[in-house]
mmCIF file of C-alpha atoms and ligand atoms in Angstrom:
data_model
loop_
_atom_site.group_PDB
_atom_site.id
_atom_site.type_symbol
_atom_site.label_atom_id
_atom_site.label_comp_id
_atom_site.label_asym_id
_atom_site.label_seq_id
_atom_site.Cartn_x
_atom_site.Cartn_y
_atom_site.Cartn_z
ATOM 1 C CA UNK A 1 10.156 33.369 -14.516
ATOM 2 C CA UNK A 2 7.063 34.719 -12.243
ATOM 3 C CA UNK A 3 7.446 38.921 -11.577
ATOM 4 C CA UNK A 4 8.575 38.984 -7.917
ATOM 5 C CA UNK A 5 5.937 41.374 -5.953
ATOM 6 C CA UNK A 6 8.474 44.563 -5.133
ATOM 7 C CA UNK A 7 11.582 44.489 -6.632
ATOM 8 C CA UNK A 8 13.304 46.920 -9.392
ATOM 9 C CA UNK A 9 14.180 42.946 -11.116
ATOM 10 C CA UNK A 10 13.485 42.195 -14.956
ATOM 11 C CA UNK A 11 12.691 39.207 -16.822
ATOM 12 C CA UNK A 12 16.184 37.932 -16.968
ATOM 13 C CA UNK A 13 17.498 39.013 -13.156
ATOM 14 C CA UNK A 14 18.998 41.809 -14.140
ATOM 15 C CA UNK A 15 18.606 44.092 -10.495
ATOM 16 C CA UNK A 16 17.945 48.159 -11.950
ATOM 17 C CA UNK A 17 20.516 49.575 -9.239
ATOM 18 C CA UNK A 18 21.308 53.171 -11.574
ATOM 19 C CA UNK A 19 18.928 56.082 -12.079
ATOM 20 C CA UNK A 20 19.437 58.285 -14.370
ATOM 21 C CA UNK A 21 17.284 62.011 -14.421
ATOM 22 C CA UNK A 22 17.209 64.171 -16.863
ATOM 23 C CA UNK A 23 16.599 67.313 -15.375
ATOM 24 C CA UNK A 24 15.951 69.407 -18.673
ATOM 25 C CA UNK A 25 16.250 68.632 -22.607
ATOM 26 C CA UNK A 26 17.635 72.009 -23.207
ATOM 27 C CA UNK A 27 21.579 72.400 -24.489
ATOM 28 C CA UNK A 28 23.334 75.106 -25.318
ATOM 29 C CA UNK A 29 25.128 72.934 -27.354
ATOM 30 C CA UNK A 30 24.334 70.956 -30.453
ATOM 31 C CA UNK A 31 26.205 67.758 -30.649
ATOM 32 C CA UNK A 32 26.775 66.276 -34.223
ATOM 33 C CA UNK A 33 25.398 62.941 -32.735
ATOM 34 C CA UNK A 34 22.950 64.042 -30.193
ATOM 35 C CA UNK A 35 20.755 67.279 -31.053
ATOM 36 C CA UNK A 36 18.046 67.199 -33.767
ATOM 37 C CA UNK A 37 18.665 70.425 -36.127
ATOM 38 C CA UNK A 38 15.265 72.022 -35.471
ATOM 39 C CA UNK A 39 14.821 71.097 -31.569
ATOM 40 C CA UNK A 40 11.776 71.178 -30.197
ATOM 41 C CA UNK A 41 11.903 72.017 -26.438
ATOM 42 C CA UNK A 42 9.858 70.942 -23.715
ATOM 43 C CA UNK A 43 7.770 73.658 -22.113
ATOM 44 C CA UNK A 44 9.191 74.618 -19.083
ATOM 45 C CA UNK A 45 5.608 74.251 -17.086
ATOM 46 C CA UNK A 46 5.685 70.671 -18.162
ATOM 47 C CA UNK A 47 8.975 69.588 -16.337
ATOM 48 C CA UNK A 48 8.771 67.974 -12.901
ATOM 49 C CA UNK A 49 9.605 70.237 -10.137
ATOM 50 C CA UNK A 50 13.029 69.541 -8.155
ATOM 51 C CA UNK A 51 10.194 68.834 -5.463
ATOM 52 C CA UNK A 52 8.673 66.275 -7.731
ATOM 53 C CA UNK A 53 12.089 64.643 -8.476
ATOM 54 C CA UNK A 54 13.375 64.201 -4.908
ATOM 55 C CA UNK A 55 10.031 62.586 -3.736
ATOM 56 C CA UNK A 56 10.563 59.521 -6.829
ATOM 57 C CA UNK A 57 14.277 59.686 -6.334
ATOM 58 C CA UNK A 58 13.312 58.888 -2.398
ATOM 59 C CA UNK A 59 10.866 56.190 -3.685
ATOM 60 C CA UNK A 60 13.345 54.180 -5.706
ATOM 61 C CA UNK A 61 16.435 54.528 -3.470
ATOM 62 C CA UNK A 62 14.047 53.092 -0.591
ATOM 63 C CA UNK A 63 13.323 50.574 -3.291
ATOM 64 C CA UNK A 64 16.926 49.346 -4.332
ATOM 65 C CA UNK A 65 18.249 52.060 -6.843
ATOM 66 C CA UNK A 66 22.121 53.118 -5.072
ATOM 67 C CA UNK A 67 23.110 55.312 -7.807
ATOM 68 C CA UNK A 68 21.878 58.458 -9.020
ATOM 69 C CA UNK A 69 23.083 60.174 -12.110
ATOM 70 C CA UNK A 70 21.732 63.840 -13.297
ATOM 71 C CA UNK A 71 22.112 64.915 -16.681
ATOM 72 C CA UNK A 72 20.403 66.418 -19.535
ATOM 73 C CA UNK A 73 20.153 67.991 -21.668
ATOM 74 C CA UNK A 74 22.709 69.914 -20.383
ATOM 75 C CA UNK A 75 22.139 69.326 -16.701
ATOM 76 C CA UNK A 76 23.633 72.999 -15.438
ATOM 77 C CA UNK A 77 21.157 74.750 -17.130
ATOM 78 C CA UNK A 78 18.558 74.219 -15.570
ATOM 79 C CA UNK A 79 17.807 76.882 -12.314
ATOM 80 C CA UNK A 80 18.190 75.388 -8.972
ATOM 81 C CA UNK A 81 20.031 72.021 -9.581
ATOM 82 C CA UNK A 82 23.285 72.104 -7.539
ATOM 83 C CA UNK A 83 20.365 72.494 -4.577
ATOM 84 C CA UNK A 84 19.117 69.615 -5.807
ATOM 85 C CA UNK A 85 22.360 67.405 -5.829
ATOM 86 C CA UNK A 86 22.497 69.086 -2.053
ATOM 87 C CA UNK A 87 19.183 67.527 -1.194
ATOM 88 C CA UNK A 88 19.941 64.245 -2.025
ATOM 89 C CA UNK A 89 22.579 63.786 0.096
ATOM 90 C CA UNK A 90 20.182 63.276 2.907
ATOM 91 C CA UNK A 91 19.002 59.973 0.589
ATOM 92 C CA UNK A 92 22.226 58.324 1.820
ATOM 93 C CA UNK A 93 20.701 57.524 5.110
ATOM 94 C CA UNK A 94 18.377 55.060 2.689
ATOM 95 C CA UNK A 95 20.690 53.740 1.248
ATOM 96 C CA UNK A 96 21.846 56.003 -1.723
ATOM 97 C CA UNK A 97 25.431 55.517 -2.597
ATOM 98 C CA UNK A 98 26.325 57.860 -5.415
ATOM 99 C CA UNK A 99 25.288 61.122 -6.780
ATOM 100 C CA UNK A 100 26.824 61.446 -10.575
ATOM 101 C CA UNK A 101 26.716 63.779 -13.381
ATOM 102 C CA UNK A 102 27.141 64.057 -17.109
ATOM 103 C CA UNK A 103 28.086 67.386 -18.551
ATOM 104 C CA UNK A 104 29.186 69.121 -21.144
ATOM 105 C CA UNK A 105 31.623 71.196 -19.070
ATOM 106 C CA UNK A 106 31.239 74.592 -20.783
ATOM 107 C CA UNK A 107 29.563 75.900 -17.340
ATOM 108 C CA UNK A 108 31.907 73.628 -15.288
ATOM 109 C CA UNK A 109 34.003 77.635 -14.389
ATOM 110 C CA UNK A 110 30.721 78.738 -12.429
ATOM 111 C CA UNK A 111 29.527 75.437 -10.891
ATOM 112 C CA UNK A 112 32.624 73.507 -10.114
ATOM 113 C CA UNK A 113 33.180 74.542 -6.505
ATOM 114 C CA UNK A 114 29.439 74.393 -5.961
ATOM 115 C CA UNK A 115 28.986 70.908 -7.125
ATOM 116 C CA UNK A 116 31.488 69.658 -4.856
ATOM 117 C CA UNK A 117 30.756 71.206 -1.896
ATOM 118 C CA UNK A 118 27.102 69.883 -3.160
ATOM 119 C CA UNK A 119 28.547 66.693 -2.805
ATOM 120 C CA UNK A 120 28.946 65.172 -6.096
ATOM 121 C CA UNK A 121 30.862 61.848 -5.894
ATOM 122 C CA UNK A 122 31.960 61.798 -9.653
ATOM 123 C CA UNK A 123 31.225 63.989 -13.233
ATOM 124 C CA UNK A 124 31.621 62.709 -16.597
ATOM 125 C CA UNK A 125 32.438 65.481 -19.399
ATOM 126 C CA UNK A 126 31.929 64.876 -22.728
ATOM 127 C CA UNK A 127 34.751 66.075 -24.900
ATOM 128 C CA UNK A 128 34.785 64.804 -28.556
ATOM 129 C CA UNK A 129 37.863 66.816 -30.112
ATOM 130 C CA UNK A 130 40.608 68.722 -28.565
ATOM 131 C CA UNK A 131 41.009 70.516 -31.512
ATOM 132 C CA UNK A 132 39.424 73.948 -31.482
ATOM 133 C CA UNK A 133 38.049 74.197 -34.752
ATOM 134 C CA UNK A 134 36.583 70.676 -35.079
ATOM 135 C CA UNK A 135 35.389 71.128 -31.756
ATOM 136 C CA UNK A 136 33.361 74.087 -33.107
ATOM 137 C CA UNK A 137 32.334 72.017 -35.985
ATOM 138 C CA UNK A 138 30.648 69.088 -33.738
ATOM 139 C CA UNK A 139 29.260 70.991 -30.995
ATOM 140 C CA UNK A 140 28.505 75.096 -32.523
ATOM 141 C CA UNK A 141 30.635 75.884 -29.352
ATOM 142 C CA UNK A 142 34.239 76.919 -28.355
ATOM 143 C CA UNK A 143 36.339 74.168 -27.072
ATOM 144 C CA UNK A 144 38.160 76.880 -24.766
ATOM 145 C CA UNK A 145 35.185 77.232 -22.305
ATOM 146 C CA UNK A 146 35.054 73.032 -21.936
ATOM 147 C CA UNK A 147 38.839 73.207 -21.396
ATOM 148 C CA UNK A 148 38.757 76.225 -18.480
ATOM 149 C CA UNK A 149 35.519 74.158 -17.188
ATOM 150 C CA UNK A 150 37.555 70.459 -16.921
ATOM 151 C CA UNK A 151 40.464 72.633 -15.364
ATOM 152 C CA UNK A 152 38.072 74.142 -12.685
ATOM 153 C CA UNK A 153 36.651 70.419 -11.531
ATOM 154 C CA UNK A 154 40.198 69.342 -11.344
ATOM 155 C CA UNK A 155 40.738 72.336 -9.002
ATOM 156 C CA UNK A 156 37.613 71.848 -7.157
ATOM 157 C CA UNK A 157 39.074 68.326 -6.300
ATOM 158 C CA UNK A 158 36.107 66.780 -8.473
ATOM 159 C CA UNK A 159 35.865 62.687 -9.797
ATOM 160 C CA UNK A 160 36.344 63.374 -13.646
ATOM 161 C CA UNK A 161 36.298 60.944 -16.424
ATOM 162 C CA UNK A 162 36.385 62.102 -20.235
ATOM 163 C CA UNK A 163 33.615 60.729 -22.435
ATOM 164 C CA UNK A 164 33.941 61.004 -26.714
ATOM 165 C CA UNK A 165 31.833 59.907 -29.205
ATOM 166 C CA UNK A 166 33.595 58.701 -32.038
ATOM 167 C CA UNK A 167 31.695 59.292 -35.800
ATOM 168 C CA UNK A 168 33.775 57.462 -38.920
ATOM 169 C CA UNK A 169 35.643 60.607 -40.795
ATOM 170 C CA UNK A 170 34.331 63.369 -38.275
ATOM 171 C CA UNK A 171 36.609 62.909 -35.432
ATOM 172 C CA UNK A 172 37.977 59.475 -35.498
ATOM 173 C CA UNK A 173 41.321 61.617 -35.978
ATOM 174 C CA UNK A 174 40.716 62.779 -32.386
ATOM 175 C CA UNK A 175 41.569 59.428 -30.409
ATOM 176 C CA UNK A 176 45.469 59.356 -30.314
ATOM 177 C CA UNK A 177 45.154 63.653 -29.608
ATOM 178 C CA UNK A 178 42.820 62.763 -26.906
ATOM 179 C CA UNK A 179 44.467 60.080 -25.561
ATOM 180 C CA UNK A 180 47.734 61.713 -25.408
ATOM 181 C CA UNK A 181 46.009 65.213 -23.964
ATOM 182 C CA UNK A 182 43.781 62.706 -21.677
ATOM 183 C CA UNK A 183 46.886 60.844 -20.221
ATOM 184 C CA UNK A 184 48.628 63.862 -19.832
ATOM 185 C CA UNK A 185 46.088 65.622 -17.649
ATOM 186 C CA UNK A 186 45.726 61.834 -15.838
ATOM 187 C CA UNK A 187 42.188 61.358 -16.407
ATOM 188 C CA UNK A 188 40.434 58.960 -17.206
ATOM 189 C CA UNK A 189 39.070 58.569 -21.187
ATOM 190 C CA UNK A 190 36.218 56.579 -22.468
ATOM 191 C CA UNK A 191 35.685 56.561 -26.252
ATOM 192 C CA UNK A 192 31.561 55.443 -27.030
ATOM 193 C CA UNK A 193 30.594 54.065 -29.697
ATOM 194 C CA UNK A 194 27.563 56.677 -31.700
ATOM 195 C CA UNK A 195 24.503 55.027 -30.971
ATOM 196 C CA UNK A 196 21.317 55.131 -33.290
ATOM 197 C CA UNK A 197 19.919 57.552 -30.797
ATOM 198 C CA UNK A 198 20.933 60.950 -32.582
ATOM 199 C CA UNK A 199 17.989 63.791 -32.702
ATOM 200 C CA UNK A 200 17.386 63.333 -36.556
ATOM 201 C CA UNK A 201 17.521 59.609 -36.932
ATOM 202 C CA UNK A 202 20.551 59.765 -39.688
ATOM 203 C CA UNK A 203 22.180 57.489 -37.920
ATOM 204 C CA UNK A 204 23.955 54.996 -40.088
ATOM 205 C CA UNK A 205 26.269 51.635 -38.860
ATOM 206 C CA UNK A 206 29.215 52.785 -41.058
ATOM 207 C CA UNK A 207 29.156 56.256 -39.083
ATOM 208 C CA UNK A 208 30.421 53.766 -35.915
ATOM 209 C CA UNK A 209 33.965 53.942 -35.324
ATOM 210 C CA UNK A 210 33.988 50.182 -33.502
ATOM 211 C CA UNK A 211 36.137 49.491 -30.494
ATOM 212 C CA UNK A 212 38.044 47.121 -32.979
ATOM 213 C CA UNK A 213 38.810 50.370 -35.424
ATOM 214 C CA UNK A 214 40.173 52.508 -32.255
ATOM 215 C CA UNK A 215 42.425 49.471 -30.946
ATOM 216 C CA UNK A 216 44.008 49.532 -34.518
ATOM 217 C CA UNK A 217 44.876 53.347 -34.228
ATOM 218 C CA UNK A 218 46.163 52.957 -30.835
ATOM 219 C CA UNK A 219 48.218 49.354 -31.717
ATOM 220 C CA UNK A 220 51.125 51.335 -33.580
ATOM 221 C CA UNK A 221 51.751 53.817 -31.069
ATOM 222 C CA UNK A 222 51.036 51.965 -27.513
ATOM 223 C CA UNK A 223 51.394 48.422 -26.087
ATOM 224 C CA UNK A 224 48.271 47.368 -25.407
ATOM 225 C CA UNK A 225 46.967 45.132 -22.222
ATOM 226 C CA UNK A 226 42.845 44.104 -21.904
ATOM 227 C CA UNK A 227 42.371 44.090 -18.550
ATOM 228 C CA UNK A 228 39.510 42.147 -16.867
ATOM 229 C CA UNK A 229 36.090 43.653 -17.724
ATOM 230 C CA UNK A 230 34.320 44.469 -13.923
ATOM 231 C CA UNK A 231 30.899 45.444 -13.639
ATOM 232 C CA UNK A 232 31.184 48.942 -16.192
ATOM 233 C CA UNK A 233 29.997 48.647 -19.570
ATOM 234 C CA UNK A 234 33.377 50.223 -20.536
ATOM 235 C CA UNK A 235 36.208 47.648 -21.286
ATOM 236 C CA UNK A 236 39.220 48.700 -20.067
ATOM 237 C CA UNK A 237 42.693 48.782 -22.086
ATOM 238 C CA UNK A 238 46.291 49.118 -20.124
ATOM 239 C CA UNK A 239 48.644 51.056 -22.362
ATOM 240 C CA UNK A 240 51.883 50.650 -22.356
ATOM 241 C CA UNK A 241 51.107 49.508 -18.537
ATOM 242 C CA UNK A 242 50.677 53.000 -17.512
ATOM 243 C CA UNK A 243 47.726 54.521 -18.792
ATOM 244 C CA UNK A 244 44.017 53.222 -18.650
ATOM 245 C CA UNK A 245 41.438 53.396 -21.426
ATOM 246 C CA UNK A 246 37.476 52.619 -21.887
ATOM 247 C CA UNK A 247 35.988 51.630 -24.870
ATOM 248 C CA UNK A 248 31.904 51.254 -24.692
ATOM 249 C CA UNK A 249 31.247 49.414 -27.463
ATOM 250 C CA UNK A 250 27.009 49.449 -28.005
ATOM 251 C CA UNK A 251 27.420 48.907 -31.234
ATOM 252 C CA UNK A 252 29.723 46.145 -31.835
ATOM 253 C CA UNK A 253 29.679 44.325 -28.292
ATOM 254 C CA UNK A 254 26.290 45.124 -26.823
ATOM 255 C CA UNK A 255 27.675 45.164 -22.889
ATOM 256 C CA UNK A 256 23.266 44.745 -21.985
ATOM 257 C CA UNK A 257 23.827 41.591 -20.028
ATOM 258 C CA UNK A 258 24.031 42.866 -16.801
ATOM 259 C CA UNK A 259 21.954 46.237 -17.550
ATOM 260 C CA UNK A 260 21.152 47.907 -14.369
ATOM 261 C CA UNK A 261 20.009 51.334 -15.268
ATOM 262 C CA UNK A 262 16.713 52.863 -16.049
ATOM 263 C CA UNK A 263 16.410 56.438 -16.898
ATOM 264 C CA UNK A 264 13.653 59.001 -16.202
ATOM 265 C CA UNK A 265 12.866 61.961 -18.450
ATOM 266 C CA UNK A 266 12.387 65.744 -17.340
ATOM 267 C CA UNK A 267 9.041 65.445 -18.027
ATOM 268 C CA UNK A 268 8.276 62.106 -15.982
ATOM 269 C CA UNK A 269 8.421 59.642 -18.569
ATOM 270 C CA UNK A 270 10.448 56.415 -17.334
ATOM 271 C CA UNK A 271 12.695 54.299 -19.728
ATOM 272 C CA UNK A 272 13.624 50.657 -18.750
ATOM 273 C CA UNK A 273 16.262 50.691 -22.184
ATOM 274 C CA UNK A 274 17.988 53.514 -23.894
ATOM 275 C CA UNK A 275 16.581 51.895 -26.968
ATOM 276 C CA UNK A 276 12.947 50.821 -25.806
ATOM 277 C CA UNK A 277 10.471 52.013 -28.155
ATOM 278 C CA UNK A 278 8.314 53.148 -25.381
ATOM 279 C CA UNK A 279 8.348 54.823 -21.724
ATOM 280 C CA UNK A 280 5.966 55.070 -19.642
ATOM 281 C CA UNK A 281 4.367 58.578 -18.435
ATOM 282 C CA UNK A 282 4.585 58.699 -14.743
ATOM 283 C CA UNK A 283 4.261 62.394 -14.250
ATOM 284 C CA UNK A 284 0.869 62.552 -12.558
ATOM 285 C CA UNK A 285 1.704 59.744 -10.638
ATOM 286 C CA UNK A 286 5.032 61.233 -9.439
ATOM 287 C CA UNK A 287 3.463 64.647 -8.488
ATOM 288 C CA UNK A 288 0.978 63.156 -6.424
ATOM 289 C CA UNK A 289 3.607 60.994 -4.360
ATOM 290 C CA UNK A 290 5.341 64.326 -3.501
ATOM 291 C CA UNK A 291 1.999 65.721 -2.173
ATOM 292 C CA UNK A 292 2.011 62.233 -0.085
ATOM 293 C CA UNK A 293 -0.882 60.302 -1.743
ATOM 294 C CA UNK A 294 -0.286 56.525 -0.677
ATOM 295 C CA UNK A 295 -3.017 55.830 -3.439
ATOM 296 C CA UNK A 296 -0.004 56.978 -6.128
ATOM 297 C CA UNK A 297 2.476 55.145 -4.153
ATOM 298 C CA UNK A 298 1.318 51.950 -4.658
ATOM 299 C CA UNK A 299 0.417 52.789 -8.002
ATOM 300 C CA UNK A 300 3.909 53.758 -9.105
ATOM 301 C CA UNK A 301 5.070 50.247 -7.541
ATOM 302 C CA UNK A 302 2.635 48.183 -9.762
ATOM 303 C CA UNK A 303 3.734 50.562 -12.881
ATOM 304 C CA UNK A 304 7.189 50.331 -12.562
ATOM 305 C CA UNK A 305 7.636 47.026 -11.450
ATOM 306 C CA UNK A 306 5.794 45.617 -14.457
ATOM 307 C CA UNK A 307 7.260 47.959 -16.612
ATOM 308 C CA UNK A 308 11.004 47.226 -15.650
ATOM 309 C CA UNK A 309 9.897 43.099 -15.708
ATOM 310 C CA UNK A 310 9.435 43.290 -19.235
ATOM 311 C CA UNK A 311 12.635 44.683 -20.128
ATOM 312 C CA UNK A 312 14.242 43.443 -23.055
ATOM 313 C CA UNK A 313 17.009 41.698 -23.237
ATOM 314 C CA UNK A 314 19.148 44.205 -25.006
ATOM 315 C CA UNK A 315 19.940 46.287 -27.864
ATOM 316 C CA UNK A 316 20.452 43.924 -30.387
ATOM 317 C CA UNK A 317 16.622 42.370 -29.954
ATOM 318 C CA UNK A 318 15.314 45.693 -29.930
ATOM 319 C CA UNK A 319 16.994 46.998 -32.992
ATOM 320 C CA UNK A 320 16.425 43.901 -34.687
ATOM 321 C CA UNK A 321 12.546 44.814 -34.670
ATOM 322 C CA UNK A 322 12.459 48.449 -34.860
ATOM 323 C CA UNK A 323 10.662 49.144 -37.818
ATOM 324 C CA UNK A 324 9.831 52.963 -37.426
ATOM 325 C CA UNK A 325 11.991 55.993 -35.622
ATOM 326 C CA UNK A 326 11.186 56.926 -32.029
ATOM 327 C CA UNK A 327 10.211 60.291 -30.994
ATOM 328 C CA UNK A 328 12.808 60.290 -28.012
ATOM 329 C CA UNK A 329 16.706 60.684 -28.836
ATOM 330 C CA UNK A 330 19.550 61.371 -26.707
ATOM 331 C CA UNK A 331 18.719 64.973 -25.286
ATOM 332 C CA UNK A 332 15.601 64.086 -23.983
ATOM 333 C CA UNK A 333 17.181 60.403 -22.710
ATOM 334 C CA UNK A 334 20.231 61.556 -21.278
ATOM 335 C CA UNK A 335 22.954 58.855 -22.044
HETATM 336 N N1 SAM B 401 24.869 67.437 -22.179
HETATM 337 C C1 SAM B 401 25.552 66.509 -21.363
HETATM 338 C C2 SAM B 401 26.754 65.929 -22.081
HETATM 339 O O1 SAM B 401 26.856 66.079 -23.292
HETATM 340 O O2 SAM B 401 27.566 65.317 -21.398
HETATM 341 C C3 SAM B 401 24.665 65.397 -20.843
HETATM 342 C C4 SAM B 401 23.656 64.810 -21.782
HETATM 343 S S1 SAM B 401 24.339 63.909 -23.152
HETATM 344 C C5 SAM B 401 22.881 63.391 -23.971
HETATM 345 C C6 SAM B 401 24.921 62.453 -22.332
HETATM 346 C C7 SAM B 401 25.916 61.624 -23.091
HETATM 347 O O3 SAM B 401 25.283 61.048 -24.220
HETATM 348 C C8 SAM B 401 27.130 62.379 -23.597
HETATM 349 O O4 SAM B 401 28.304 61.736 -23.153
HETATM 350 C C9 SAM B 401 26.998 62.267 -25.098
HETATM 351 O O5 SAM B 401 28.246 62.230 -25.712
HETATM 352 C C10 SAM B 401 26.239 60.975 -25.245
HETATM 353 N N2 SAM B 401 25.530 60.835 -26.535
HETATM 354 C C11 SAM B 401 24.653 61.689 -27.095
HETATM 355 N N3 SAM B 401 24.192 61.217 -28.275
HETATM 356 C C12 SAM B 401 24.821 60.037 -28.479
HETATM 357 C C13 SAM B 401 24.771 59.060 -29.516
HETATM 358 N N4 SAM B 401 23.993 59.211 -30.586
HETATM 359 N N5 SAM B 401 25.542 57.954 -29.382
HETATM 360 C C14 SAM B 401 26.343 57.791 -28.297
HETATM 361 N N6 SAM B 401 26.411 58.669 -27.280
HETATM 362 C C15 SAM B 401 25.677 59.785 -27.366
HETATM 363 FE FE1 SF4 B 402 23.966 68.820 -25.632
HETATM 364 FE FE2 SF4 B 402 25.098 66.758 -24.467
HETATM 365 FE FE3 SF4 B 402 23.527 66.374 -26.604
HETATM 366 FE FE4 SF4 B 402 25.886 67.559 -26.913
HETATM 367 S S1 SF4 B 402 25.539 65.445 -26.209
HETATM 368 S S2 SF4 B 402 23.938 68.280 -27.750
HETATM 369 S S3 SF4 B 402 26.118 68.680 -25.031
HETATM 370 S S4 SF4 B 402 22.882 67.129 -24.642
#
């Protein structure tokens, strides 16, 4: 297939329609799964300014991208960005149809009310135990501060959904708890599958608690329904015809056949995969289209079109022929 001239489209038609920003790589937590044990932070002075990040989130919404996802990092801890999520309301008019976020809820008390009047169209909280003290185990942090922060976005009148990460004898004896605490509070629950993306590279395919493994702990205690998969990467289980939950299964069933996200780092670099061994660096590019240079514009077009053609087909080929560890993990990616 010949690259089209100007079109977020890669080799095998696969339209990039989701953005995802990551705003900072700092957390104050430090996820199991996700944080290396000796992080190495980006220098503030090297992140793109909000400024920065509205000019190439105007560029690719007038380009195609309708969704818009900020996260981190932790997302909320970086100064400034609930005025950000306020700005890019105005990218509607283009065309923009969604502002998300992923969070770790622990500042969800202070920002929940702000978000929404912000207008936030949905938040995804990432809650991998609702027990206390194995909560402190995965994360270093209290689990009461995540509960008071899910209970504030309910209040606020916020779109929730639950994310957990599942690791094999960690907290694979979290998914009926969560389940039953998740259907309880009526939201939505997505288990993920860990992903080879953790900070220290110990990730190991026996640490993967499979989408086949959590059916078999839910078969005993629900009646379970598939339902059609739509367009989400989760698939979607009825239980006992009352209760809905995802399963995103990387790992197992690779759901990169209709891949439409990309993903942009807080220091500029773009990713066309989660799992491509290389970005590209865009900063310099980026800054210059905020101070209006045409000559970047059309330079970011030719960069990121080519770059997004020769997207791969998925994670299977990638991981297939990964011989050496990346630099980038999960708090620098942003899920
Ligand atoms: N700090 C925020 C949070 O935790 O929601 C946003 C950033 S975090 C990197 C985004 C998502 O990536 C979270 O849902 C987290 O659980 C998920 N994640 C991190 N490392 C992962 C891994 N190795 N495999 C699968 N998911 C992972
Ligand atoms: Fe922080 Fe989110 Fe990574 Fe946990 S998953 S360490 S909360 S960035």
């Amino acid at each position: 297939m010949m690259q089209p001239a100007s079109s977020w489209i890669d080799q095998f038609g696969r339209q990039k329609r989701k953005l995802r920003i990551s705003v900072t790589d700092r957390c104050n937590f430090k996820c199991l799964y996700c944080m290396p044990e000796h992080p190495e932070w980006m220098d503030k002075h090297s992140l793109l300014s909000f400024e920065d990040l509205y000019a190439f989130c105007q560029f690719m919404v007038e380009r195609g991208i309708d969704s818009l996802r900020i996260t981190g990092g932790e997302p909320l801890m970086r100064q400034g960005v609930v005025h950000f999520i306020e700005q890019l309301q105005s990218l509607r008019a283009l065309g923009l149809k969604r502002i998300a976020m992923t969070s770790n809820g622990h500042y969800l008390t202070k920002y929940a009310d702000a978000l929404k009047q912000a207008g936030l169209d949905d938040l995804n909280i990432s809650l991998d135990s609702v027990d206390s003290q194995l909560f402190q185990q995965l994360t270093q942090r209290e689990l009461a501060p995540v509960l008071a922060g899910i209970a504030a976005a309910q209040q606020a009148g916020l779109s929730i959904k639950i994310n957990t990460v599942l690791m094999q004898g960690i907290n694979d004896s979290q998914i009926l708890p969560l389940v039953a605490w998740a259907k309880q509070q009526q939201l939505p629950l997505r288990f993920i599958e860990y992903m080879p993306l953790d900070g220290d590279a110990q990730w190991q395919r026996q640490q993967v608690v499979t989408e086949q493994q959590i059916l078999q702990q839910l078969a005993p205690h629900y009646q379970i329904e598939a339902l059609p998969q739509d367009q989400s990467p989760a698939r979607i289980y009825r239980l006992d015809q009352t209760y809905d939950v995802g399963i995103i299964s990387t790992i197992s069933h690779a759901f990169c056949g209709q891949c439409d996200r990309i993903r942009l780092t807080a220091q500029g670099e773009l990713y066309n995969c989660l799992f491509a061994p290389q970005g590209i660096a865009l900063k310099s590019e980026i800054q210059a289209l905020a101070a209006h240079s045409d000559v970047a514009r059309d330079q970011l077009q030719q960069r990121i079109a080519e770059y997004i053609w020769y997207k791969k087909s998925g994670f299977h080929a990638i991981h297939a022929q990964a011989h050496s560890p990346r630099k980038i993990s999960m708090h620098m990616l942003g899920g």
